[in-house]
Every structure is written in structure tokens, then in C-alpha cells.
Coordinates of C-alpha atoms and ligand atoms in Angstrom, one line a residue:
X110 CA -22.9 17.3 -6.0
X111 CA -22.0 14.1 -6.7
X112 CA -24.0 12.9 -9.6
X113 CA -23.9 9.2 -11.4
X114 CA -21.4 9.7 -14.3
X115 CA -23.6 9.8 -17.3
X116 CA -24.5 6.6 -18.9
X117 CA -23.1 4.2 -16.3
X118 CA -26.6 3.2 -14.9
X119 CA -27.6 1.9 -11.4
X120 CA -24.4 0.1 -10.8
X121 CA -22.7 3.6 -9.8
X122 CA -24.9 3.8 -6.9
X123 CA -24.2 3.6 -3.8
X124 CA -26.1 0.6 -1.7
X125 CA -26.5 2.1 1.9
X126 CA -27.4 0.1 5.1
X127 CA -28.4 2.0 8.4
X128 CA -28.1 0.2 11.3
X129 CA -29.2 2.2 14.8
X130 CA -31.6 1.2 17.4
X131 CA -33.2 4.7 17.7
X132 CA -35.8 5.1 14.7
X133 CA -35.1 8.8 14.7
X134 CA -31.8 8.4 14.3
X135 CA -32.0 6.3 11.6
X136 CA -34.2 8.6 9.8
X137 CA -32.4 11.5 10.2
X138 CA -30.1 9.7 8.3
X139 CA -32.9 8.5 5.9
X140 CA -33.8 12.4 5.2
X141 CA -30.0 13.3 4.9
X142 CA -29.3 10.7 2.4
X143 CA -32.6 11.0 0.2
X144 CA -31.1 14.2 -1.4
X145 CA -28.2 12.3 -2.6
X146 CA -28.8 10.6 -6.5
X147 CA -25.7 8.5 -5.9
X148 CA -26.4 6.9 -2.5
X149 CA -29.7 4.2 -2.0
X150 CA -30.3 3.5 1.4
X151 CA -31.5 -0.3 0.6
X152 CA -32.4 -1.6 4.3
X153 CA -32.1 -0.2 8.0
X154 CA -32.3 -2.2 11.2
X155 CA -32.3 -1.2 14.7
X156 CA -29.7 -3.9 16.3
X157 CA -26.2 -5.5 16.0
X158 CA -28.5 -9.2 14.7
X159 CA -30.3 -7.4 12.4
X160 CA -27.7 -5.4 10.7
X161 CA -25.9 -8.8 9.8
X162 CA -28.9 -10.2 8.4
X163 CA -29.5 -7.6 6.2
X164 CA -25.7 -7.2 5.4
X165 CA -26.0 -10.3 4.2
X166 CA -29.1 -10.2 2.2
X167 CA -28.5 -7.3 0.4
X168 CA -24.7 -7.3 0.1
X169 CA -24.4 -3.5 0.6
X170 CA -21.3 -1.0 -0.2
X171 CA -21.5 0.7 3.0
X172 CA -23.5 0.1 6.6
X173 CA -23.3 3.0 9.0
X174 CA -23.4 1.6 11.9
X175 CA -24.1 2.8 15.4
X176 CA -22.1 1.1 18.2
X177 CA -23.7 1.2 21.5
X178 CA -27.2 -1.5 20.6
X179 CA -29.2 -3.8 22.5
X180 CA -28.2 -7.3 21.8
X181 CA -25.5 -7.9 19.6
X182 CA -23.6 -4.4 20.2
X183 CA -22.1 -2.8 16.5
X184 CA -18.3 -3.5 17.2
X185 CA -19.4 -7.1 17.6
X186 CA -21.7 -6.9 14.2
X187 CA -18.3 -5.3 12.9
X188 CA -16.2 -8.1 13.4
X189 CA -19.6 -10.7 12.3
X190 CA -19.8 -8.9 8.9
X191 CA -16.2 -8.3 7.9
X192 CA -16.4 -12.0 8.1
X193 CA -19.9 -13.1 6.2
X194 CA -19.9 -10.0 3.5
X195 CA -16.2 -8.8 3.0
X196 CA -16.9 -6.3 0.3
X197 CA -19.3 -4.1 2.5
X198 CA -17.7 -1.6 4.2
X199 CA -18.6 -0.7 8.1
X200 CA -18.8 3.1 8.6
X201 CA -18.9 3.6 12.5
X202 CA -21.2 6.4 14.3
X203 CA -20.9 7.1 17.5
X204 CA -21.7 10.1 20.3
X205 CA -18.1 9.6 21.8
X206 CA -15.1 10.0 20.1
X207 CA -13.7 7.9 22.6
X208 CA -10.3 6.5 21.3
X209 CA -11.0 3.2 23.1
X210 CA -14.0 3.1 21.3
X211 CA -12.2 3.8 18.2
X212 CA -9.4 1.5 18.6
X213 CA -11.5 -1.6 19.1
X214 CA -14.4 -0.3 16.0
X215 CA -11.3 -0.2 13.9
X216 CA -9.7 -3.7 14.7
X217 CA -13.1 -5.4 14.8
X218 CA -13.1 -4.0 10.8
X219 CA -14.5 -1.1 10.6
X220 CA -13.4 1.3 8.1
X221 CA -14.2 5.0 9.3
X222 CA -16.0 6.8 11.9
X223 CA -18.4 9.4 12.6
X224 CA -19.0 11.3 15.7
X225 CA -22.6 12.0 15.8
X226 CA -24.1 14.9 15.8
X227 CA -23.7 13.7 12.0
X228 CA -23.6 16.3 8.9
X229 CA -25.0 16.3 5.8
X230 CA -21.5 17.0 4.2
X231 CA -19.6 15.1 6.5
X232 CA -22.0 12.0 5.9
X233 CA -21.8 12.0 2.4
X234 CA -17.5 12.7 1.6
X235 CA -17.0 9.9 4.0
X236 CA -19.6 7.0 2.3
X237 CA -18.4 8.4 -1.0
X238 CA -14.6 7.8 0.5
X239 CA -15.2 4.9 2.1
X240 CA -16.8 3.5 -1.4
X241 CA -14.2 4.4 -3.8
X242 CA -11.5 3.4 -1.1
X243 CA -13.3 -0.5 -1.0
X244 CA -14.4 -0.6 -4.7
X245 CA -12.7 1.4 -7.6
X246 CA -9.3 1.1 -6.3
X247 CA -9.7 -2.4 -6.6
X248 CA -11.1 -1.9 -10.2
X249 CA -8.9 0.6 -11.1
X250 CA -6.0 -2.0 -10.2
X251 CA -7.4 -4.5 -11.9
X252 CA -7.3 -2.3 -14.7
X253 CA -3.8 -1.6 -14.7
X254 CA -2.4 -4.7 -13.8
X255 CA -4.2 -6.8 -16.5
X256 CA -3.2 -4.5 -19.7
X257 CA 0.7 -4.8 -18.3
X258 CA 3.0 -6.6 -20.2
X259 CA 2.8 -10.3 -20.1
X260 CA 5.9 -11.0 -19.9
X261 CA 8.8 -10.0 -17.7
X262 CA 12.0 -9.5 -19.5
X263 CA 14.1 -10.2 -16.9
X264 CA 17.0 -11.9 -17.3
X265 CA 16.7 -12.3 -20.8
X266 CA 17.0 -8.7 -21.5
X267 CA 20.9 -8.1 -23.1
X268 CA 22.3 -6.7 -19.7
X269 CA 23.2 -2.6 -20.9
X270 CA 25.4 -2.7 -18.0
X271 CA 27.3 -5.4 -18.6
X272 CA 26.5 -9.1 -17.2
X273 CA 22.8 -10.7 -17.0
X274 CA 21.9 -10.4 -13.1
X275 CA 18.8 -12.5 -11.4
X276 CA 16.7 -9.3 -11.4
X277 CA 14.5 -9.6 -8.8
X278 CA 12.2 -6.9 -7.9
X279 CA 11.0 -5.6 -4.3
X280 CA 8.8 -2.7 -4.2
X281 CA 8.7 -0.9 -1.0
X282 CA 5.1 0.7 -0.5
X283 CA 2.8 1.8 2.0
X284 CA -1.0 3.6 1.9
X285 CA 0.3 6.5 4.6
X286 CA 3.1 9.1 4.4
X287 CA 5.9 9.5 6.9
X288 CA 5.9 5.6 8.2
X289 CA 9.2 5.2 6.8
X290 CA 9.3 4.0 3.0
X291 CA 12.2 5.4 1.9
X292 CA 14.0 4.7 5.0
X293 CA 13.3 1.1 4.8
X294 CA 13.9 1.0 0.5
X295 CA 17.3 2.6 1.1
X296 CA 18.3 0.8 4.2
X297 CA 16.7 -2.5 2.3
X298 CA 18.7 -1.5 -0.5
X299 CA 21.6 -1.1 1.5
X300 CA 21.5 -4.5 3.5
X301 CA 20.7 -6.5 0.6
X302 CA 24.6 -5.6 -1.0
X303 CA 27.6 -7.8 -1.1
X304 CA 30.5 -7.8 -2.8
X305 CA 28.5 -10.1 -5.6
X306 CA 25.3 -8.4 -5.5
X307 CA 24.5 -5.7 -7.4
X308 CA 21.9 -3.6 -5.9
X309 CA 19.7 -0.7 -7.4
X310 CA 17.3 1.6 -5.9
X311 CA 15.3 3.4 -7.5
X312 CA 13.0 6.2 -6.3
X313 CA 9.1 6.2 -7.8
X314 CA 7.7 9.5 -6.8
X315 CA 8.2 11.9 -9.2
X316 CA 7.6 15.0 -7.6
X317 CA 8.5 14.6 -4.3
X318 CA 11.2 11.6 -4.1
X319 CA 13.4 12.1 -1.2
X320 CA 16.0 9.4 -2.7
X321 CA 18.6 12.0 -3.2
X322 CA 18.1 13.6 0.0
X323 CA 18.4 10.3 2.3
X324 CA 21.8 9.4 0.4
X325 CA 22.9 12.9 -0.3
X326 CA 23.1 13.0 -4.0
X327 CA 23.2 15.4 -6.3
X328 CA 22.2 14.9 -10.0
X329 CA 21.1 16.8 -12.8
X330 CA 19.8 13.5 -14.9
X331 CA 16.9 11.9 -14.0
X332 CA 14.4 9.1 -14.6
X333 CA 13.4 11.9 -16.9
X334 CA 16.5 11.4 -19.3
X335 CA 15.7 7.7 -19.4
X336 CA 12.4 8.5 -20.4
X337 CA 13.1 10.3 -23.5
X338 CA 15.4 7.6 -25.0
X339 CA 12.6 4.9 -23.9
X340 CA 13.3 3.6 -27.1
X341 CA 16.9 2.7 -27.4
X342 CA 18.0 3.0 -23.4
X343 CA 22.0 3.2 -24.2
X344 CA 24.3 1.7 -21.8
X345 CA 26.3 4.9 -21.6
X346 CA 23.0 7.0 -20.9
X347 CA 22.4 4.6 -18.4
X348 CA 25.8 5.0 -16.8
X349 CA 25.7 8.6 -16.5
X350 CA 21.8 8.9 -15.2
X351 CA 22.5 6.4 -12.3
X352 CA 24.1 7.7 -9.6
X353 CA 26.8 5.8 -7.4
X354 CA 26.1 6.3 -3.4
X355 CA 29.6 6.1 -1.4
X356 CA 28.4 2.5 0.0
X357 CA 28.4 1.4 -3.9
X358 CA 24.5 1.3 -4.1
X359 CA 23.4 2.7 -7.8
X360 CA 20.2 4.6 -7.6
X361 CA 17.8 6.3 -10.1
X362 CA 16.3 9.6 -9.0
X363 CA 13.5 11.6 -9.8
X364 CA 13.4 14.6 -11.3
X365 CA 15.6 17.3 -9.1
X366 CA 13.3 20.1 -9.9
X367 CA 9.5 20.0 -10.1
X368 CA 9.8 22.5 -13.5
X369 CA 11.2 19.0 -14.6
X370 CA 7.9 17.1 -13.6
X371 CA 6.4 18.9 -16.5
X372 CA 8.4 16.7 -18.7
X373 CA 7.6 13.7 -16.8
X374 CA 4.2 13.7 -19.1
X375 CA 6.6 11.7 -20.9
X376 CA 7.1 9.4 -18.4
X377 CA 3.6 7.7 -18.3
X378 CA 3.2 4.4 -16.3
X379 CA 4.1 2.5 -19.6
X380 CA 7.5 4.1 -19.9
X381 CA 8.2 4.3 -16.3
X382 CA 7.8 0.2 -16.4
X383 CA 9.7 -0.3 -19.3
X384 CA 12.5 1.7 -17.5
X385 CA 12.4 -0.4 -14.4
X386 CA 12.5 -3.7 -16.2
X387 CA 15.4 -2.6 -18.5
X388 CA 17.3 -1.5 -15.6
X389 CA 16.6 -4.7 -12.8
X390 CA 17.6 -6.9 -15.5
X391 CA 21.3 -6.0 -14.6
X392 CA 20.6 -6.2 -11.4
X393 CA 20.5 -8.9 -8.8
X394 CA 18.1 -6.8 -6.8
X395 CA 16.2 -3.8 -7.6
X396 CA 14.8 -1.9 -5.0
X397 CA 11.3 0.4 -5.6
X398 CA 10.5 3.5 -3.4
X399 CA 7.3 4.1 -4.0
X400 CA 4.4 6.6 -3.3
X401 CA 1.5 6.3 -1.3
X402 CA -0.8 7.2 -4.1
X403 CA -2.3 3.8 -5.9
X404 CA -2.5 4.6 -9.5
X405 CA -2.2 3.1 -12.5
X406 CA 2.0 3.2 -11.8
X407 CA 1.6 1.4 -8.6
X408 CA -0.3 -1.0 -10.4
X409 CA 2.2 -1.7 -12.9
X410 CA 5.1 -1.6 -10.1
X411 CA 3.3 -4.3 -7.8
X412 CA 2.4 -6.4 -10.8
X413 CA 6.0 -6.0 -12.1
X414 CA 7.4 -6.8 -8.4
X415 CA 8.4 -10.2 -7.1
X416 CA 7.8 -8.9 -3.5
X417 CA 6.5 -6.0 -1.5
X418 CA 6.7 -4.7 1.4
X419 CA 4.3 -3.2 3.0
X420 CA 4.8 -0.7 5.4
X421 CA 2.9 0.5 8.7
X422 CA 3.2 1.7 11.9
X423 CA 1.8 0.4 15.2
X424 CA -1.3 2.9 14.6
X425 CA -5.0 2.8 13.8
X426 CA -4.5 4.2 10.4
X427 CA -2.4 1.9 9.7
X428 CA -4.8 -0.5 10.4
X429 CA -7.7 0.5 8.4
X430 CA -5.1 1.4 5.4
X431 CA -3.2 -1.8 5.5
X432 CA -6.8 -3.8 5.6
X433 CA -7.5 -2.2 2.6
X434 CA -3.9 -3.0 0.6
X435 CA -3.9 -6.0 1.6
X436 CA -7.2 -7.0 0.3
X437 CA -6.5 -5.3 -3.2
X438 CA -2.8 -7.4 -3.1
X439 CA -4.0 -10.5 -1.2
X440 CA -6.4 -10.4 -3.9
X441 CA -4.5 -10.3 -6.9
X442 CA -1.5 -11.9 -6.4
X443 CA -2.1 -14.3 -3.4
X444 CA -0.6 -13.5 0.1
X445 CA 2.7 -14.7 -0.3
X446 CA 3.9 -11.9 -2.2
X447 CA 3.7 -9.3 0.5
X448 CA 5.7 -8.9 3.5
X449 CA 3.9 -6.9 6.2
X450 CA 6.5 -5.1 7.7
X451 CA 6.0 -2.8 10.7
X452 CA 8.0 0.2 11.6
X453 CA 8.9 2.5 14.5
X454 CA 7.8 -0.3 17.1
X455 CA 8.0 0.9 20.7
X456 CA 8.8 -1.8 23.4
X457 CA 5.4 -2.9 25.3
X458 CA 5.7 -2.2 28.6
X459 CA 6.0 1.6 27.2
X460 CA 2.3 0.4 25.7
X461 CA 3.1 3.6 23.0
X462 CA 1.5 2.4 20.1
X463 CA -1.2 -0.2 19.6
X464 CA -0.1 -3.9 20.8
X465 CA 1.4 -6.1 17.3
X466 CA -0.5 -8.9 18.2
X467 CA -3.7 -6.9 17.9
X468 CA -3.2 -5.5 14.4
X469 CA -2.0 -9.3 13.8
X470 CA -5.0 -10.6 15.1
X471 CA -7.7 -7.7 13.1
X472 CA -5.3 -8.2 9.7
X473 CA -5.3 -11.9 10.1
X474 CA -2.0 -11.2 8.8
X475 CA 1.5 -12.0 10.4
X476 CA 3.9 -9.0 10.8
X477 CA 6.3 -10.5 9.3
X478 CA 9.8 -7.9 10.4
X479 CA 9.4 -5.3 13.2
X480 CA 11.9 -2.1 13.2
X481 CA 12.3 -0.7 16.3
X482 CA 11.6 3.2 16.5
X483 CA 15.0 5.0 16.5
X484 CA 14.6 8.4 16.2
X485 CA 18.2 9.5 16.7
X486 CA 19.8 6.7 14.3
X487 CA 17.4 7.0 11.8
X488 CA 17.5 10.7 11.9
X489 CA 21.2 11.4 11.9
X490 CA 21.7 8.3 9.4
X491 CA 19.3 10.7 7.1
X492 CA 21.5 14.4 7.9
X493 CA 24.6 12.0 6.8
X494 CA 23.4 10.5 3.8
X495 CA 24.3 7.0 4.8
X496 CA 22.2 4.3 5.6
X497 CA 21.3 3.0 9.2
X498 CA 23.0 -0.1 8.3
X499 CA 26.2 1.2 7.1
X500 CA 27.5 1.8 10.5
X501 CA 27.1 -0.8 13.3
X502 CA 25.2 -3.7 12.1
X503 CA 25.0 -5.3 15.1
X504 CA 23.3 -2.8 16.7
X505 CA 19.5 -1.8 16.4
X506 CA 17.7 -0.8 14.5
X507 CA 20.4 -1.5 12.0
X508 CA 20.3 -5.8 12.7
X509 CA 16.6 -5.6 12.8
X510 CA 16.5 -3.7 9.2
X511 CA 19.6 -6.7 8.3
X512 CA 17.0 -9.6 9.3
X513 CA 14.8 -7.6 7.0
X514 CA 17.4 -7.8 3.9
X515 CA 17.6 -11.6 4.6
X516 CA 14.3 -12.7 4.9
X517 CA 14.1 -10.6 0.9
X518 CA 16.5 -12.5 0.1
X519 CA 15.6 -15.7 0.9
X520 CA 12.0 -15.6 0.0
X521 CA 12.7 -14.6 -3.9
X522 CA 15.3 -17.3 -3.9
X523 CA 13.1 -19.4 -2.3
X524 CA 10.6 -18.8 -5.3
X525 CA 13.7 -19.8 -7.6
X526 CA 14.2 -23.1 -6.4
X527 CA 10.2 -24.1 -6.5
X528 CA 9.5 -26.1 -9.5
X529 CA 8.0 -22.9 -11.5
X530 CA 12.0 -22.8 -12.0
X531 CA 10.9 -20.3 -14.8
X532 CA 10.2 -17.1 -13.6
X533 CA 9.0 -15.5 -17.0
X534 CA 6.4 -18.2 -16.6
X535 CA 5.3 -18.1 -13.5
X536 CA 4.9 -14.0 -13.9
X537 CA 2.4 -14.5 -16.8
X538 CA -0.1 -16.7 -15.2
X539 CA -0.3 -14.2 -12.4
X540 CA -0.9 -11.3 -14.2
X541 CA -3.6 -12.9 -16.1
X542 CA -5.0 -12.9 -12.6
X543 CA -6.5 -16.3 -13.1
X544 CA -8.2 -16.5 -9.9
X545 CA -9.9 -13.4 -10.0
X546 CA -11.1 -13.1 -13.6
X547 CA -12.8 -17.0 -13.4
X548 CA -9.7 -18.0 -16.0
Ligands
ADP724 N1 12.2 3.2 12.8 C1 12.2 4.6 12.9 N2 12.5 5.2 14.0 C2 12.5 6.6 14.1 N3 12.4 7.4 13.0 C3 12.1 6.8 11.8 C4 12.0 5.4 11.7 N4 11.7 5.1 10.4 C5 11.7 6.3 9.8 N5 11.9 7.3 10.6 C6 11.8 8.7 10.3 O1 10.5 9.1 9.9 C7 10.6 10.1 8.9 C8 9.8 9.6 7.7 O2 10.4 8.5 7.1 P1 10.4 8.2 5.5 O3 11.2 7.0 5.3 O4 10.7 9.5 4.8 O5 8.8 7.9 5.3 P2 8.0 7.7 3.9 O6 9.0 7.4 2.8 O7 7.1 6.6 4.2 O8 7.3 9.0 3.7 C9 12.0 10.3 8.5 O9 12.4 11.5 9.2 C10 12.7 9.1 9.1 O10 14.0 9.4 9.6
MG725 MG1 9.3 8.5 1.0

């Protein structure tokens, strides 16, 4: 169960706070973890003051944390040490599963919860989670977005479709399933045409896109096919392989069957990014539907991507998701790249999901477009194969998913009319990452 990878040393361990101001309870815990070579329990405390202190002494991965405390109660210690020690994550434990209790442990930072009594197996899947959540996505991403190509050929590239087009990038992601990606890529997508602006979308899961079922299109070529003629991508291959929706909107799909997937080995992260930047570079916008899994591919596809928008819901999982993208992207390329967007938004007074101001407030993040929740436009618009915003924009949710498009558009040309006029340039210092790797 799991053991230190060989060779890797003491840094693979897990650093483990307890924090809990019954002394059995925090040796139960002791006991429980004791068995486990990857987890060191490297402090305990018995109140909400303490646990700070030592949080910030010994700069743990993970503090479980017990809410209800004499003095300084845990929700309050929370919010205290997502401040002072950022890269320690706060596992909750509690006797209720009280969502009230839940709500605010989650807004004040934390990052999971357990419901005590607390199992062995239970204990150690989530500090494992937790940790690899907080720390080797972030290296993993670092990974992949270093060893990507300098150097964006956009705009430069000889356009295979014809003219030279600004090629600007927005990848549409988001850490949960369901919360409305690929509505908001094609509607995005949609909203963003005119009759001079040439508009792809293209759809970045491989084996389960839904791109061809939200516009209703039919393909036997693929992503796939571009992927085998990587290295000479001829402008009629490209022709045939992207599809023309009725609005005019070209999209890429994914492979129509998952036998096909087996041929996406071809298609490793490498290709799949050389695809993308041949195609946006005839584009004036190129729209990315992505997955919710953050690999090596989403690290190429954010790094690639002038903006992205990131997608929630007014939910608590959306909240300890989002707090974790948004530390990997904040982190790497600076906030002004994303645009937290949220989706399905309820009015209030219906007080339905959790109050905008509040995940504002626990993100320290502006929500920067709200889409109303629409469940018989956005369903119907999905039966018909047309986007929302094809049929009245006035209306919502369509003028709210318009705004959207427009505030796209005028951030990326904002970014062309800063003096970093050069947009090849400025793409190369950030993928350096200067600010993170001391350069
Ligand atoms: N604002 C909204 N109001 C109501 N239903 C929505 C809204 N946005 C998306 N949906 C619906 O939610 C479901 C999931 O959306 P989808 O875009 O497929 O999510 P994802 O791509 O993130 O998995 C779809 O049935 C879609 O019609
Ligand atoms: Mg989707």
C-alpha cells in the first residue's frame, strides 16, 4: 500500500499535522498513520492557535484538522493558514456532516473533509488525494509546460487555409464534469463569429468529446487523420477533416468511434499541439473544449492558450476544485490569463446554489461572466444542434453567453495593443515561467 517510489528519498513523504483538542483523538490518528511509510506525522496540537503555529513552523503537506476547538475554532485556523502557509493543505474532520459546516470549512480553505468515526482506508486515499491534488499536479504541469515549444507560430505560420488570421487561442476548461464546458466552448465559439471572423472549435477529449453531438455532426475524419500527416498537414486534408456547422463555425472532432482512440497513440500531446497551432493560425479565434483531466495535454493547451476560461458552478466542488486550478494557473501564467466564469447561476432570492459573492470572497477571485441556469434553452439548443446564441440573442441566457464572447474578445485584443505588440515574444518569456523558476 502505498510505498515511496524507489530511489526518490524522504522528499516523497508525506509531512502530516494533527490538529484536535482531544489527545485520544489525535492519537488514534497517530496509531492509524504510523503504519503508513509514505505519511510522517511531524507535529500535533490540540487548538485552532496552535495548529497555525505549527503550520507555520513546519510547513506541512497536509493538517487534519478538527473543527469544533477551544479558542481559535478550526474553520477560523482554516482561513489563518490558507493565508500564512498556502502550500499546506487543510483536511477537515468532523462528527457532523453538517452541510453548513461544510460549506463554511470549504470557503474558509479547506480542501476535503472527513466525518469522524475516521477509517484507516478512508484516512489515508484522502491525505494521499489531497497531496497529489496540491503538489504533483503542480509539478507535473510545470513539467509539461516548460518542455513546450518556445515559440508560438502563430501568425507566421503560411495560412493552409488560405489568409494569415490573428490566431488567438481560448481554451475552455474546468476541473468538474457536467458544469457546462462544451456548452460554453460551442456557444463561445458561436458568439465570437462575424462575417470577418473566422472561428474554429475544436474538441480536446478524445474519447469522449461531445462536439459532434452539441452541433449535430457527422464525420468520419478526425483529429486522428490530422495526426497521421503531422508532418506535412495539407490544406486539402485539412479541408475535408474540418467540419462546417450550418451557423458557418468549422470544428475539429474527435475520434467518432473509441476503436479509433486506439490510433490516437499517435496523437500524443506533442502532435495534438502542433495540430492546434497549425490550424488557429488561420483562424482569428480558435476555440478549445477541453477535458477535465490535467495532464500533460492540458498543460500544453493552457500554455499554448492566450486565455482560459475557467468554468464552475455555484457549488462547493467547485470551490475546492477551482482553488486548486487557479493556484496551478495563477501561478504560472499570472491571473490575468484566466477568466473565471460561472455557470448555471440561479437568481438569489431562490438562495439555490451557494451566494457568488461568497465563492468571490474564498477565491479572492472576481467571477468575471455569470450564465444563468437555463435548463430548457440549453437543453433543446443541444437536441437541435444549434447553439443557444443562434436564436434570440437578446434573450437569456443567450446575451449573457454574448457579453461572454465580447469580453474574449476584447481582452486578447486588449493584449495586442499593449506595448509587447509582439505576441511571439511575449509567449516565450511566459513559458520560461520566469517567475516561478527564479529566471
Ligand atoms: N446554464 C445552463 N443551464 C442549464 N443547463 C445547462 C447550462 N449549461 C449547461 N447545461 C447543461 O448541462 C449539461 C452538461 O453540460 P456540458 O456542456 O456537456 O458540460 P461539460 O462539457 O462541462 O461536461 C448539458 O446537458 C447542458 O445542456
Ligand atoms: Mg464536455
Amino acid at each position: 500500500m502505498g510505498k515511496p517510489q524507489g530511489g526518490m528519498g524522504k522528499k516523497d513523504v508525506i509531512r502530516v499535522i494533527l490538529v484536535d483538542d482531544i489527545p485520544e483523538a489525535r492519537e488514534g490518528l497517530r496509531k492509524l498513520l504510523a503504519f503508513e511509510p509514505d505519511i510522517e506525522v511531524v507535529g500535533s496540537g490540540s487548538t485552532g492557535r496552535e495548529g497555525l503555529d505549527l503550520a507555520i513552523r513546519t510547513q506541512p503537506d497536509i493538517i487534519l484538522m478538527d473543527i469544533n476547538m477551544p479558542d481559535m475554532d478550526g474553520i477560523n485556523a482554516t482561513e489563518q493558514i490558507s493565508k500564512a502557509v498556502p502550500t499546506a493543505a487543510v483536511v477537515m474532520m468532523s462528527v457532523h456532516k453538517d452541510s453548513a459546516y461544510l460549506r463554511r470549512a470549504m470557503l474558509a480553505g479547506a480542501r476535503d473533509f472527513l466525518e469522524k468515526p475516521i477509517s484507516g482506508e478512508e484516512l489515508y486515499s484522502t491525505i494521499r488525494k489531497v497531496y497529489q491534488l496540491n503538489a504533483n499536479v503542480r509539478e507535473q504541469y510545470r513539467q509539461g509546460a516548460t518542455s513546450a515549444s518556445p515559440e508560438r507560430t502563430k501568425a507566421t505560420t503560411s495560412g493552409a487555409l488560405g489568409s494569415k488570421r490573428a490566431g488567438h487561442i481560448i481554451a475552455v476548461y474546468s476541473p468538474q464534469g457536467g458544469v457546462g464546458k462544451t456548452t460554453l466552448a460551442t456557444n463561445v465559439a458561436a458568439g465570437l463569429m462575424r462575417e470577418d471572423t473566422r472561428v474554429l472549435l475544436i474538441d480536446c477529449d478524445l474519447e469522449f468529446g461531445d462536439l459532434a453531438v452539441f452541433l449535430y455532426l457527422q464525420s468520419n475524419l478526425s483529429v486522428v487523420d490530422l495526426g497521421k500527416a503531422v508532418e506535412e498537414l495539407d490544406p486539402d486534408l485539412i479541408e475535408n477533416v474540418l467540419m462546417t456547422h450550418a451557423s458557418g463555425l468549422r470544428v475539429l472532432l474527435g475520434p467518432a468511434r473509441l476503436d479509433d482512440v486506439d490510433e490516437t497513440n499517435l496523437l500524443t500531446p506533442e502532435v495534438f499541439e502542433q495540430i492546434v497551432q497549425h490550424l488557429a493560425a488561420n483562424f482569428d479565434f480558435t476555440i478549445l473544449d477541453m477535458r477535465v483531466r490535467l495532464d500533460r495535454l492540458a498543460a500544453r493547451l493552457f500554455n499554448l492558450a492566450d486565455r482560459i476560461l475557467l468554468v464552475g458552478t455555484p457549488t462547493l466542488p467547485t470551490v475546492k476544485s477551482c482553488r486548486q486550478v487557479l493556484e496551478v494557473l495563477d501561478g504560472e501564467f499570472g491571473p490575468e490569463k484566466t477568466i473565471f466564469v460561472m455557470n448555471r447561476v440561479t437568481d438569489p432570492r431562490e438562495k439555490i446554489g451557494l451566494p457568488l459573492e461568497d465563492i468571490e470572497r474564498s477565491l479572492k477571485r472576481q467571477i468575471e461572466a455569470r450564465i444563468p441556469l437555463d435548463e430548457k434553452t440549453m437543453t433543446s439548443a443541444v437536441n437541435q444542434g444549434v447553439p443557444v446564441v443562434a436564436k434570440g440573442r437578446g434573450k437569456s441566457p443567450a446575451k449573457e453567453i454574448i457579453d461572454l464572447a465580447e469580453l474574449v474578445r476584447r481582452s486578447v485584443q486588449g493584449d495586442e495593443s499593449t506595448p509587447m505588440q509582439s505576441s511571439a515574444a511575449g509567449k516565450q518569456e511566459r513559458s520560461r515561467f520566469g517567475r516561478r523558476s527564479g529566471g
